[in-house]
mmCIF file with all atom_site columns, C-alpha atoms in Angstrom:
data_model
loop_
_atom_site.group_PDB
_atom_site.id
_atom_site.type_symbol
_atom_site.label_atom_id
_atom_site.label_alt_id
_atom_site.label_comp_id
_atom_site.label_asym_id
_atom_site.label_entity_id
_atom_site.label_seq_id
_atom_site.pdbx_PDB_ins_code
_atom_site.Cartn_x
_atom_site.Cartn_y
_atom_site.Cartn_z
_atom_site.occupancy
_atom_site.B_iso_or_equiv
_atom_site.pdbx_formal_charge
_atom_site.auth_seq_id
_atom_site.auth_comp_id
_atom_site.auth_asym_id
_atom_site.auth_atom_id
_atom_site.pdbx_PDB_model_num
ATOM 1   C CA . UNK F 1 1   ? 7.961  15.080 55.698 1.00 0.00 ? 1   UNK F CA 1
ATOM 2   C CA . UNK F 1 2   ? 8.202  18.878 56.698 1.00 0.00 ? 2   UNK F CA 1
ATOM 3   C CA . UNK F 1 3   ? 9.056  19.863 59.856 1.00 0.00 ? 3   UNK F CA 1
ATOM 4   C CA . UNK F 1 4   ? 7.974  22.148 62.002 1.00 0.00 ? 4   UNK F CA 1
ATOM 5   C CA . UNK F 1 5   ? 9.062  25.852 60.628 1.00 0.00 ? 5   UNK F CA 1
ATOM 6   C CA . UNK F 1 6   ? 9.232  29.380 62.411 1.00 0.00 ? 6   UNK F CA 1
ATOM 7   C CA . UNK F 1 7   ? 9.558  32.955 60.586 1.00 0.00 ? 7   UNK F CA 1
ATOM 8   C CA . UNK F 1 8   ? 11.094 34.732 61.072 1.00 0.00 ? 8   UNK F CA 1
ATOM 9   C CA . UNK F 1 9   ? 14.180 33.440 62.375 1.00 0.00 ? 9   UNK F CA 1
ATOM 10  C CA . UNK F 1 10  ? 15.889 36.449 63.795 1.00 0.00 ? 10  UNK F CA 1
ATOM 11  C CA . UNK F 1 11  ? 14.044 39.715 64.658 1.00 0.00 ? 11  UNK F CA 1
ATOM 12  C CA . UNK F 1 12  ? 16.084 42.595 65.800 1.00 0.00 ? 12  UNK F CA 1
ATOM 13  C CA . UNK F 1 13  ? 13.518 45.327 67.618 1.00 0.00 ? 13  UNK F CA 1
ATOM 14  C CA . UNK F 1 14  ? 13.663 48.508 69.767 1.00 0.00 ? 14  UNK F CA 1
ATOM 15  C CA . UNK F 1 15  ? 12.295 48.579 73.407 1.00 0.00 ? 15  UNK F CA 1
ATOM 16  C CA . UNK F 1 16  ? 9.067  49.008 73.002 1.00 0.00 ? 16  UNK F CA 1
ATOM 17  C CA . UNK F 1 17  ? 7.949  48.039 70.041 1.00 0.00 ? 17  UNK F CA 1
ATOM 18  C CA . UNK F 1 18  ? 5.438  44.770 69.562 1.00 0.00 ? 18  UNK F CA 1
ATOM 19  C CA . UNK F 1 19  ? 6.927  41.717 67.443 1.00 0.00 ? 19  UNK F CA 1
ATOM 20  C CA . UNK F 1 20  ? 5.007  38.596 66.164 1.00 0.00 ? 20  UNK F CA 1
ATOM 21  C CA . UNK F 1 21  ? 6.527  35.404 65.530 1.00 0.00 ? 21  UNK F CA 1
ATOM 22  C CA . UNK F 1 22  ? 4.910  32.985 63.433 1.00 0.00 ? 22  UNK F CA 1
ATOM 23  C CA . UNK F 1 23  ? 5.243  28.728 63.819 1.00 0.00 ? 23  UNK F CA 1
ATOM 24  C CA . UNK F 1 24  ? 4.089  26.457 61.217 1.00 0.00 ? 24  UNK F CA 1
ATOM 25  C CA . UNK F 1 25  ? 3.535  23.118 62.651 1.00 0.00 ? 25  UNK F CA 1
ATOM 26  C CA . UNK F 1 26  ? 3.970  19.520 61.306 1.00 0.00 ? 26  UNK F CA 1
ATOM 27  C CA . UNK F 1 27  ? 1.157  18.727 58.900 1.00 0.00 ? 27  UNK F CA 1
ATOM 28  C CA . UNK F 1 28  ? -1.989 17.207 61.358 1.00 0.00 ? 28  UNK F CA 1
ATOM 29  C CA . UNK F 1 29  ? 0.030  17.745 64.627 1.00 0.00 ? 29  UNK F CA 1
ATOM 30  C CA . UNK F 1 30  ? -3.089 18.627 66.767 1.00 0.00 ? 30  UNK F CA 1
ATOM 31  C CA . UNK F 1 31  ? -0.467 20.151 69.928 1.00 0.00 ? 31  UNK F CA 1
ATOM 32  C CA . UNK F 1 32  ? 1.984  22.969 69.376 1.00 0.00 ? 32  UNK F CA 1
ATOM 33  C CA . UNK F 1 33  ? 3.962  24.442 72.075 1.00 0.00 ? 33  UNK F CA 1
ATOM 34  C CA . UNK F 1 34  ? 5.930  27.363 72.162 1.00 0.00 ? 34  UNK F CA 1
ATOM 35  C CA . UNK F 1 35  ? 9.173  27.755 74.767 1.00 0.00 ? 35  UNK F CA 1
ATOM 36  C CA . UNK F 1 36  ? 11.581 30.234 75.150 1.00 0.00 ? 36  UNK F CA 1
ATOM 37  C CA . UNK F 1 37  ? 15.495 29.949 75.530 1.00 0.00 ? 37  UNK F CA 1
ATOM 38  C CA . UNK F 1 38  ? 18.105 31.946 76.937 1.00 0.00 ? 38  UNK F CA 1
ATOM 39  C CA . UNK F 1 39  ? 21.638 31.711 76.530 1.00 0.00 ? 39  UNK F CA 1
ATOM 40  C CA . UNK F 1 40  ? 23.331 29.298 78.285 1.00 0.00 ? 40  UNK F CA 1
ATOM 41  C CA . UNK F 1 41  ? 20.156 27.420 79.509 1.00 0.00 ? 41  UNK F CA 1
ATOM 42  C CA . UNK F 1 42  ? 17.280 24.956 78.558 1.00 0.00 ? 42  UNK F CA 1
ATOM 43  C CA . UNK F 1 43  ? 14.570 25.998 77.021 1.00 0.00 ? 43  UNK F CA 1
ATOM 44  C CA . UNK F 1 44  ? 11.578 27.004 79.303 1.00 0.00 ? 44  UNK F CA 1
ATOM 45  C CA . UNK F 1 45  ? 7.595  25.716 78.791 1.00 0.00 ? 45  UNK F CA 1
ATOM 46  C CA . UNK F 1 46  ? 5.502  28.638 77.750 1.00 0.00 ? 46  UNK F CA 1
ATOM 47  C CA . UNK F 1 47  ? 1.928  27.964 76.759 1.00 0.00 ? 47  UNK F CA 1
ATOM 48  C CA . UNK F 1 48  ? 0.701  24.938 74.353 1.00 0.00 ? 48  UNK F CA 1
ATOM 49  C CA . UNK F 1 49  ? -2.218 24.477 72.263 1.00 0.00 ? 49  UNK F CA 1
ATOM 50  C CA . UNK F 1 50  ? -4.256 21.248 71.265 1.00 0.00 ? 50  UNK F CA 1
ATOM 51  C CA . UNK F 1 51  ? -5.711 22.521 68.304 1.00 0.00 ? 51  UNK F CA 1
ATOM 52  C CA . UNK F 1 52  ? -7.601 26.013 68.351 1.00 0.00 ? 52  UNK F CA 1
ATOM 53  C CA . UNK F 1 53  ? -7.976 25.788 72.133 1.00 0.00 ? 53  UNK F CA 1
ATOM 54  C CA . UNK F 1 54  ? -4.793 27.113 74.264 1.00 0.00 ? 54  UNK F CA 1
ATOM 55  C CA . UNK F 1 55  ? -4.826 24.969 77.494 1.00 0.00 ? 55  UNK F CA 1
ATOM 56  C CA . UNK F 1 56  ? -1.961 26.195 79.638 1.00 0.00 ? 56  UNK F CA 1
ATOM 57  C CA . UNK F 1 57  ? 0.188  29.001 80.121 1.00 0.00 ? 57  UNK F CA 1
ATOM 58  C CA . UNK F 1 58  ? 3.244  29.380 82.251 1.00 0.00 ? 58  UNK F CA 1
ATOM 59  C CA . UNK F 1 59  ? 4.052  31.971 84.764 1.00 0.00 ? 59  UNK F CA 1
ATOM 60  C CA . UNK F 1 60  ? 6.397  33.261 82.707 1.00 0.00 ? 60  UNK F CA 1
ATOM 61  C CA . UNK F 1 61  ? 3.818  33.928 80.034 1.00 0.00 ? 61  UNK F CA 1
ATOM 62  C CA . UNK F 1 62  ? 3.316  37.696 81.279 1.00 0.00 ? 62  UNK F CA 1
ATOM 63  C CA . UNK F 1 63  ? 0.120  39.955 79.863 1.00 0.00 ? 63  UNK F CA 1
ATOM 64  C CA . UNK F 1 64  ? 2.772  41.226 77.396 1.00 0.00 ? 64  UNK F CA 1
ATOM 65  C CA . UNK F 1 65  ? 2.795  38.179 75.543 1.00 0.00 ? 65  UNK F CA 1
ATOM 66  C CA . UNK F 1 66  ? -0.322 36.156 73.755 1.00 0.00 ? 66  UNK F CA 1
ATOM 67  C CA . UNK F 1 67  ? -0.715 33.348 72.282 1.00 0.00 ? 67  UNK F CA 1
ATOM 68  C CA . UNK F 1 68  ? -3.076 32.132 69.164 1.00 0.00 ? 68  UNK F CA 1
ATOM 69  C CA . UNK F 1 69  ? -3.896 28.972 66.988 1.00 0.00 ? 69  UNK F CA 1
ATOM 70  C CA . UNK F 1 70  ? -7.034 30.194 64.902 1.00 0.00 ? 70  UNK F CA 1
ATOM 71  C CA . UNK F 1 71  ? -7.562 27.591 62.945 1.00 0.00 ? 71  UNK F CA 1
ATOM 72  C CA . UNK F 1 72  ? -5.954 24.926 64.817 1.00 0.00 ? 72  UNK F CA 1
ATOM 73  C CA . UNK F 1 73  ? -2.763 25.012 62.393 1.00 0.00 ? 73  UNK F CA 1
ATOM 74  C CA . UNK F 1 74  ? 0.020  27.679 62.291 1.00 0.00 ? 74  UNK F CA 1
ATOM 75  C CA . UNK F 1 75  ? 0.217  29.553 65.577 1.00 0.00 ? 75  UNK F CA 1
ATOM 76  C CA . UNK F 1 76  ? 1.755  33.159 66.210 1.00 0.00 ? 76  UNK F CA 1
ATOM 77  C CA . UNK F 1 77  ? 3.205  34.399 69.505 1.00 0.00 ? 77  UNK F CA 1
ATOM 78  C CA . UNK F 1 78  ? 2.903  38.345 70.128 1.00 0.00 ? 78  UNK F CA 1
ATOM 79  C CA . UNK F 1 79  ? 5.227  40.040 72.228 1.00 0.00 ? 79  UNK F CA 1
ATOM 80  C CA . UNK F 1 80  ? 3.557  43.692 73.388 1.00 0.00 ? 80  UNK F CA 1
ATOM 81  C CA . UNK F 1 81  ? 6.106  46.674 74.899 1.00 0.00 ? 81  UNK F CA 1
ATOM 82  C CA . UNK F 1 82  ? 8.681  44.358 73.885 1.00 0.00 ? 82  UNK F CA 1
ATOM 83  C CA . UNK F 1 83  ? 11.573 44.739 76.956 1.00 0.00 ? 83  UNK F CA 1
ATOM 84  C CA . UNK F 1 84  ? 15.804 44.139 76.882 1.00 0.00 ? 84  UNK F CA 1
ATOM 85  C CA . UNK F 1 85  ? 14.329 40.838 79.001 1.00 0.00 ? 85  UNK F CA 1
ATOM 86  C CA . UNK F 1 86  ? 12.507 39.619 76.325 1.00 0.00 ? 86  UNK F CA 1
ATOM 87  C CA . UNK F 1 87  ? 16.001 38.816 74.159 1.00 0.00 ? 87  UNK F CA 1
ATOM 88  C CA . UNK F 1 88  ? 15.877 35.029 73.686 1.00 0.00 ? 88  UNK F CA 1
ATOM 89  C CA . UNK F 1 89  ? 15.606 32.214 71.199 1.00 0.00 ? 89  UNK F CA 1
ATOM 90  C CA . UNK F 1 90  ? 11.776 31.097 70.840 1.00 0.00 ? 90  UNK F CA 1
ATOM 91  C CA . UNK F 1 91  ? 10.948 27.860 69.946 1.00 0.00 ? 91  UNK F CA 1
ATOM 92  C CA . UNK F 1 92  ? 7.771  26.294 68.441 1.00 0.00 ? 92  UNK F CA 1
ATOM 93  C CA . UNK F 1 93  ? 7.191  22.290 68.822 1.00 0.00 ? 93  UNK F CA 1
ATOM 94  C CA . UNK F 1 94  ? 4.258  19.963 67.544 1.00 0.00 ? 94  UNK F CA 1
ATOM 95  C CA . UNK F 1 95  ? 3.386  16.728 68.279 1.00 0.00 ? 95  UNK F CA 1
ATOM 96  C CA . UNK F 1 96  ? 0.682  14.143 67.810 1.00 0.00 ? 96  UNK F CA 1
ATOM 97  C CA . UNK F 1 97  ? -1.111 13.495 70.910 1.00 0.00 ? 97  UNK F CA 1
ATOM 98  C CA . UNK F 1 98  ? -3.249 10.561 70.888 1.00 0.00 ? 98  UNK F CA 1
ATOM 99  C CA . UNK F 1 99  ? -3.298 9.985  74.917 1.00 0.00 ? 99  UNK F CA 1
ATOM 100 C CA . UNK F 1 100 ? -0.363 9.254  76.890 1.00 0.00 ? 100 UNK F CA 1
ATOM 101 C CA . UNK F 1 101 ? 3.005  10.651 75.996 1.00 0.00 ? 101 UNK F CA 1
ATOM 102 C CA . UNK F 1 102 ? 3.938  12.948 73.081 1.00 0.00 ? 102 UNK F CA 1
ATOM 103 C CA . UNK F 1 103 ? 6.923  13.497 71.021 1.00 0.00 ? 103 UNK F CA 1
ATOM 104 C CA . UNK F 1 104 ? 7.484  17.204 70.253 1.00 0.00 ? 104 UNK F CA 1
ATOM 105 C CA . UNK F 1 105 ? 9.193  17.767 67.194 1.00 0.00 ? 105 UNK F CA 1
ATOM 106 C CA . UNK F 1 106 ? 11.164 21.533 67.554 1.00 0.00 ? 106 UNK F CA 1
ATOM 107 C CA . UNK F 1 107 ? 11.538 24.141 65.182 1.00 0.00 ? 107 UNK F CA 1
ATOM 108 C CA . UNK F 1 108 ? 14.564 26.276 64.385 1.00 0.00 ? 108 UNK F CA 1
ATOM 109 C CA . UNK F 1 109 ? 13.711 28.959 66.836 1.00 0.00 ? 109 UNK F CA 1
ATOM 110 C CA . UNK F 1 110 ? 13.222 32.991 66.117 1.00 0.00 ? 110 UNK F CA 1
ATOM 111 C CA . UNK F 1 111 ? 15.940 34.643 67.900 1.00 0.00 ? 111 UNK F CA 1
ATOM 112 C CA . UNK F 1 112 ? 14.962 37.987 69.370 1.00 0.00 ? 112 UNK F CA 1
ATOM 113 C CA . UNK F 1 113 ? 17.249 40.424 70.117 1.00 0.00 ? 113 UNK F CA 1
ATOM 114 C CA . UNK F 1 114 ? 15.435 43.644 71.546 1.00 0.00 ? 114 UNK F CA 1
ATOM 115 C CA . UNK F 1 115 ? 17.815 46.662 71.609 1.00 0.00 ? 115 UNK F CA 1
ATOM 116 C CA . UNK U 2 1   ? 8.461  19.531 92.036 1.00 0.00 ? 1   UNK U CA 1
ATOM 117 C CA . UNK U 2 2   ? 10.492 18.671 88.725 1.00 0.00 ? 2   UNK U CA 1
ATOM 118 C CA . UNK U 2 3   ? 14.206 18.984 88.018 1.00 0.00 ? 3   UNK U CA 1
ATOM 119 C CA . UNK U 2 4   ? 16.718 18.150 85.883 1.00 0.00 ? 4   UNK U CA 1
ATOM 120 C CA . UNK U 2 5   ? 20.589 18.464 86.720 1.00 0.00 ? 5   UNK U CA 1
ATOM 121 C CA . UNK U 2 6   ? 23.258 18.018 83.595 1.00 0.00 ? 6   UNK U CA 1
ATOM 122 C CA . UNK U 2 7   ? 26.396 18.851 86.056 1.00 0.00 ? 7   UNK U CA 1
ATOM 123 C CA . UNK U 2 8   ? 28.266 19.128 83.015 1.00 0.00 ? 8   UNK U CA 1
ATOM 124 C CA . UNK U 2 9   ? 28.510 22.387 81.246 1.00 0.00 ? 9   UNK U CA 1
ATOM 125 C CA . UNK U 2 10  ? 31.112 21.375 79.059 1.00 0.00 ? 10  UNK U CA 1
ATOM 126 C CA . UNK U 2 11  ? 32.984 19.063 78.098 1.00 0.00 ? 11  UNK U CA 1
ATOM 127 C CA . UNK U 2 12  ? 35.679 18.403 75.014 1.00 0.00 ? 12  UNK U CA 1
ATOM 128 C CA . UNK U 2 13  ? 36.800 15.442 73.595 1.00 0.00 ? 13  UNK U CA 1
ATOM 129 C CA . UNK U 2 14  ? 39.553 14.378 70.668 1.00 0.00 ? 14  UNK U CA 1
ATOM 130 C CA . UNK U 2 15  ? 37.754 12.859 68.309 1.00 0.00 ? 15  UNK U CA 1
ATOM 131 C CA . UNK U 2 16  ? 37.406 9.026  68.256 1.00 0.00 ? 16  UNK U CA 1
ATOM 132 C CA . UNK U 2 17  ? 37.442 9.504  72.309 1.00 0.00 ? 17  UNK U CA 1
ATOM 133 C CA . UNK U 2 18  ? 33.782 7.506  73.907 1.00 0.00 ? 18  UNK U CA 1
ATOM 134 C CA . UNK U 2 19  ? 32.200 10.586 76.057 1.00 0.00 ? 19  UNK U CA 1
ATOM 135 C CA . UNK U 2 20  ? 29.399 10.097 78.723 1.00 0.00 ? 20  UNK U CA 1
ATOM 136 C CA . UNK U 2 21  ? 27.063 12.908 79.110 1.00 0.00 ? 21  UNK U CA 1
ATOM 137 C CA . UNK U 2 22  ? 25.461 12.824 83.094 1.00 0.00 ? 22  UNK U CA 1
ATOM 138 C CA . UNK U 2 23  ? 21.797 13.420 83.769 1.00 0.00 ? 23  UNK U CA 1
ATOM 139 C CA . UNK U 2 24  ? 20.069 13.613 87.390 1.00 0.00 ? 24  UNK U CA 1
ATOM 140 C CA . UNK U 2 25  ? 16.206 14.550 87.633 1.00 0.00 ? 25  UNK U CA 1
ATOM 141 C CA . UNK U 2 26  ? 13.814 14.389 90.259 1.00 0.00 ? 26  UNK U CA 1
ATOM 142 C CA . UNK U 2 27  ? 10.168 13.702 90.540 1.00 0.00 ? 27  UNK U CA 1
ATOM 143 C CA . UNK U 2 28  ? 7.600  12.749 93.233 1.00 0.00 ? 28  UNK U CA 1
ATOM 144 C CA . UNK U 2 29  ? 5.419  10.895 90.018 1.00 0.00 ? 29  UNK U CA 1
ATOM 145 C CA . UNK U 2 30  ? 5.955  7.432  89.736 1.00 0.00 ? 30  UNK U CA 1
ATOM 146 C CA . UNK U 2 31  ? 5.073  7.241  86.177 1.00 0.00 ? 31  UNK U CA 1
ATOM 147 C CA . UNK U 2 32  ? 7.273  10.280 83.814 1.00 0.00 ? 32  UNK U CA 1
ATOM 148 C CA . UNK U 2 33  ? 9.148  10.317 80.768 1.00 0.00 ? 33  UNK U CA 1
ATOM 149 C CA . UNK U 2 34  ? 12.622 11.072 79.872 1.00 0.00 ? 34  UNK U CA 1
ATOM 150 C CA . UNK U 2 35  ? 14.353 12.451 77.047 1.00 0.00 ? 35  UNK U CA 1
ATOM 151 C CA . UNK U 2 36  ? 17.567 13.240 75.132 1.00 0.00 ? 36  UNK U CA 1
ATOM 152 C CA . UNK U 2 37  ? 17.682 16.171 72.371 1.00 0.00 ? 37  UNK U CA 1
ATOM 153 C CA . UNK U 2 38  ? 20.961 17.411 70.969 1.00 0.00 ? 38  UNK U CA 1
ATOM 154 C CA . UNK U 2 39  ? 20.884 21.392 69.846 1.00 0.00 ? 39  UNK U CA 1
ATOM 155 C CA . UNK U 2 40  ? 23.646 21.776 66.821 1.00 0.00 ? 40  UNK U CA 1
ATOM 156 C CA . UNK U 2 41  ? 25.263 25.081 65.863 1.00 0.00 ? 41  UNK U CA 1
ATOM 157 C CA . UNK U 2 42  ? 21.961 25.888 63.719 1.00 0.00 ? 42  UNK U CA 1
ATOM 158 C CA . UNK U 2 43  ? 19.677 25.916 66.919 1.00 0.00 ? 43  UNK U CA 1
ATOM 159 C CA . UNK U 2 44  ? 17.162 23.672 65.774 1.00 0.00 ? 44  UNK U CA 1
ATOM 160 C CA . UNK U 2 45  ? 16.438 20.648 68.535 1.00 0.00 ? 45  UNK U CA 1
ATOM 161 C CA . UNK U 2 46  ? 16.648 17.456 67.376 1.00 0.00 ? 46  UNK U CA 1
ATOM 162 C CA . UNK U 2 47  ? 14.839 14.826 69.547 1.00 0.00 ? 47  UNK U CA 1
ATOM 163 C CA . UNK U 2 48  ? 17.096 11.653 70.292 1.00 0.00 ? 48  UNK U CA 1
ATOM 164 C CA . UNK U 2 49  ? 15.305 9.307  72.653 1.00 0.00 ? 49  UNK U CA 1
ATOM 165 C CA . UNK U 2 50  ? 12.518 9.153  74.772 1.00 0.00 ? 50  UNK U CA 1
ATOM 166 C CA . UNK U 2 51  ? 12.166 6.318  77.785 1.00 0.00 ? 51  UNK U CA 1
ATOM 167 C CA . UNK U 2 52  ? 9.641  5.759  79.978 1.00 0.00 ? 52  UNK U CA 1
ATOM 168 C CA . UNK U 2 53  ? 9.441  4.992  83.800 1.00 0.00 ? 53  UNK U CA 1
ATOM 169 C CA . UNK U 2 54  ? 8.995  1.646  83.637 1.00 0.00 ? 54  UNK U CA 1
ATOM 170 C CA . UNK U 2 55  ? 11.164 0.269  80.977 1.00 0.00 ? 55  UNK U CA 1
ATOM 171 C CA . UNK U 2 56  ? 15.000 0.277  82.622 1.00 0.00 ? 56  UNK U CA 1
ATOM 172 C CA . UNK U 2 57  ? 16.168 -1.208 79.887 1.00 0.00 ? 57  UNK U CA 1
ATOM 173 C CA . UNK U 2 58  ? 19.365 0.402  78.363 1.00 0.00 ? 58  UNK U CA 1
ATOM 174 C CA . UNK U 2 59  ? 19.165 1.500  74.707 1.00 0.00 ? 59  UNK U CA 1
ATOM 175 C CA . UNK U 2 60  ? 22.060 1.670  71.855 1.00 0.00 ? 60  UNK U CA 1
ATOM 176 C CA . UNK U 2 61  ? 21.345 3.277  68.488 1.00 0.00 ? 61  UNK U CA 1
ATOM 177 C CA . UNK U 2 62  ? 24.449 3.172  66.745 1.00 0.00 ? 62  UNK U CA 1
ATOM 178 C CA . UNK U 2 63  ? 27.636 4.953  68.551 1.00 0.00 ? 63  UNK U CA 1
ATOM 179 C CA . UNK U 2 64  ? 25.048 6.100  70.576 1.00 0.00 ? 64  UNK U CA 1
ATOM 180 C CA . UNK U 2 65  ? 23.455 4.269  74.161 1.00 0.00 ? 65  UNK U CA 1
ATOM 181 C CA . UNK U 2 66  ? 21.608 5.512  77.100 1.00 0.00 ? 66  UNK U CA 1
ATOM 182 C CA . UNK U 2 67  ? 21.762 3.804  80.807 1.00 0.00 ? 67  UNK U CA 1
ATOM 183 C CA . UNK U 2 68  ? 18.766 4.531  82.730 1.00 0.00 ? 68  UNK U CA 1
ATOM 184 C CA . UNK U 2 69  ? 19.095 3.745  86.452 1.00 0.00 ? 69  UNK U CA 1
ATOM 185 C CA . UNK U 2 70  ? 15.993 4.476  88.283 1.00 0.00 ? 70  UNK U CA 1
ATOM 186 C CA . UNK U 2 71  ? 18.188 3.939  91.783 1.00 0.00 ? 71  UNK U CA 1
ATOM 187 C CA . UNK U 2 72  ? 19.994 6.761  91.192 1.00 0.00 ? 72  UNK U CA 1
ATOM 188 C CA . UNK U 2 73  ? 17.442 8.846  89.258 1.00 0.00 ? 73  UNK U CA 1
ATOM 189 C CA . UNK U 2 74  ? 20.106 9.090  86.566 1.00 0.00 ? 74  UNK U CA 1
ATOM 190 C CA . UNK U 2 75  ? 19.765 8.871  82.622 1.00 0.00 ? 75  UNK U CA 1
ATOM 191 C CA . UNK U 2 76  ? 23.080 9.104  81.288 1.00 0.00 ? 76  UNK U CA 1
ATOM 192 C CA . UNK U 2 77  ? 24.218 9.467  77.323 1.00 0.00 ? 77  UNK U CA 1
ATOM 193 C CA . UNK U 2 78  ? 26.932 7.531  75.947 1.00 0.00 ? 78  UNK U CA 1
ATOM 194 C CA . UNK U 2 79  ? 28.459 8.404  72.870 1.00 0.00 ? 79  UNK U CA 1
ATOM 195 C CA . UNK U 2 80  ? 30.972 6.078  71.622 1.00 0.00 ? 80  UNK U CA 1
ATOM 196 C CA . UNK U 2 81  ? 33.948 7.016  68.993 1.00 0.00 ? 81  UNK U CA 1
ATOM 197 C CA . UNK U 2 82  ? 33.066 10.460 68.703 1.00 0.00 ? 82  UNK U CA 1
ATOM 198 C CA . UNK U 2 83  ? 32.552 12.315 65.460 1.00 0.00 ? 83  UNK U CA 1
ATOM 199 C CA . UNK U 2 84  ? 33.153 16.170 65.185 1.00 0.00 ? 84  UNK U CA 1
ATOM 200 C CA . UNK U 2 85  ? 29.552 16.417 63.906 1.00 0.00 ? 85  UNK U CA 1
ATOM 201 C CA . UNK U 2 86  ? 28.352 15.120 67.669 1.00 0.00 ? 86  UNK U CA 1
ATOM 202 C CA . UNK U 2 87  ? 29.781 18.767 68.489 1.00 0.00 ? 87  UNK U CA 1
ATOM 203 C CA . UNK U 2 88  ? 26.283 20.151 69.770 1.00 0.00 ? 88  UNK U CA 1
ATOM 204 C CA . UNK U 2 89  ? 24.370 21.183 72.930 1.00 0.00 ? 89  UNK U CA 1
ATOM 205 C CA . UNK U 2 90  ? 22.594 18.153 74.437 1.00 0.00 ? 90  UNK U CA 1
ATOM 206 C CA . UNK U 2 91  ? 19.570 18.472 76.953 1.00 0.00 ? 91  UNK U CA 1
ATOM 207 C CA . UNK U 2 92  ? 18.118 15.943 79.560 1.00 0.00 ? 92  UNK U CA 1
ATOM 208 C CA . UNK U 2 93  ? 14.622 15.974 79.848 1.00 0.00 ? 93  UNK U CA 1
ATOM 209 C CA . UNK U 2 94  ? 11.444 15.494 81.771 1.00 0.00 ? 94  UNK U CA 1
ATOM 210 C CA . UNK U 2 95  ? 7.989  14.659 81.693 1.00 0.00 ? 95  UNK U CA 1
ATOM 211 C CA . UNK U 2 96  ? 5.236  13.682 84.395 1.00 0.00 ? 96  UNK U CA 1
ATOM 212 C CA . UNK U 2 97  ? 2.340  11.694 83.174 1.00 0.00 ? 97  UNK U CA 1
ATOM 213 C CA . UNK U 2 98  ? -0.226 12.961 85.271 1.00 0.00 ? 98  UNK U CA 1
ATOM 214 C CA . UNK U 2 99  ? 0.812  16.505 83.522 1.00 0.00 ? 99  UNK U CA 1
ATOM 215 C CA . UNK U 2 100 ? -2.197 16.910 80.876 1.00 0.00 ? 100 UNK U CA 1
ATOM 216 C CA . UNK U 2 101 ? 0.097  19.337 78.727 1.00 0.00 ? 101 UNK U CA 1
ATOM 217 C CA . UNK U 2 102 ? 3.240  16.670 78.281 1.00 0.00 ? 102 UNK U CA 1
ATOM 218 C CA . UNK U 2 103 ? 5.227  20.207 78.952 1.00 0.00 ? 103 UNK U CA 1
ATOM 219 C CA . UNK U 2 104 ? 8.999  19.204 79.082 1.00 0.00 ? 104 UNK U CA 1
ATOM 220 C CA . UNK U 2 105 ? 11.259 20.219 81.566 1.00 0.00 ? 105 UNK U CA 1
ATOM 221 C CA . UNK U 2 106 ? 14.696 20.538 80.235 1.00 0.00 ? 106 UNK U CA 1
ATOM 222 C CA . UNK U 2 107 ? 17.966 20.863 81.817 1.00 0.00 ? 107 UNK U CA 1
ATOM 223 C CA . UNK U 2 108 ? 20.575 23.008 81.463 1.00 0.00 ? 108 UNK U CA 1
ATOM 224 C CA . UNK U 2 109 ? 22.236 21.154 78.688 1.00 0.00 ? 109 UNK U CA 1
ATOM 225 C CA . UNK U 2 110 ? 26.182 19.888 78.485 1.00 0.00 ? 110 UNK U CA 1
ATOM 226 C CA . UNK U 2 111 ? 28.425 21.620 75.719 1.00 0.00 ? 111 UNK U CA 1
ATOM 227 C CA . UNK U 2 112 ? 29.991 18.406 73.855 1.00 0.00 ? 112 UNK U CA 1
ATOM 228 C CA . UNK U 2 113 ? 32.911 19.469 71.876 1.00 0.00 ? 113 UNK U CA 1
ATOM 229 C CA . UNK U 2 114 ? 34.849 17.099 69.751 1.00 0.00 ? 114 UNK U CA 1
ATOM 230 C CA . UNK U 2 115 ? 38.148 18.150 68.583 1.00 0.00 ? 115 UNK U CA 1
ATOM 231 C CA . UNK U 2 116 ? 39.738 16.483 65.486 1.00 0.00 ? 116 UNK U CA 1
#
């Protein structure tokens, strides 16, 4: 069973540039989550999708951030006009939600460095 | 408000020692779920266990065991006969049942180093 994959694994960019990350969930998982993890901290929830619908966004997700899951499979997270404070690990997780609680399985993350 | 506290920032033990990672949580919900995840140096969070608030039975899986005590709002994790491969950052986490998102609130993690 293929796990959650994320691309790229590392991204270095200059302040002000736009970046886009991709997440491919476990096949047939209907939920997809994005988290951000800064050094020495646990992951923080950003947003999640159920199929193609984005159902919740954290207040951490500023207007410069946008996420999509157009066909209910892979998802992209775009950051526009990056700032140094955006430097973090961006984690994607997926789950099979059938009501109740779902267990989230995480990908390896994309480490973003903004210079 | 939900909160997960892992007071131990770093722990270092010698291989084969037993080690317990502490986790204390806060929630106003009566139904909630607790998790432990492992994050090795590769960075990928690995799911270890999920418990719901109605099941206080302790669980053992090989060298791993978990002690859930609602009276003290704790969900501690013990590794018996630790091995170097256990070196990682371990996160305790909480999810409230009435949150439709099932979003997970993580603690800040405990970095565990096992010395040979």
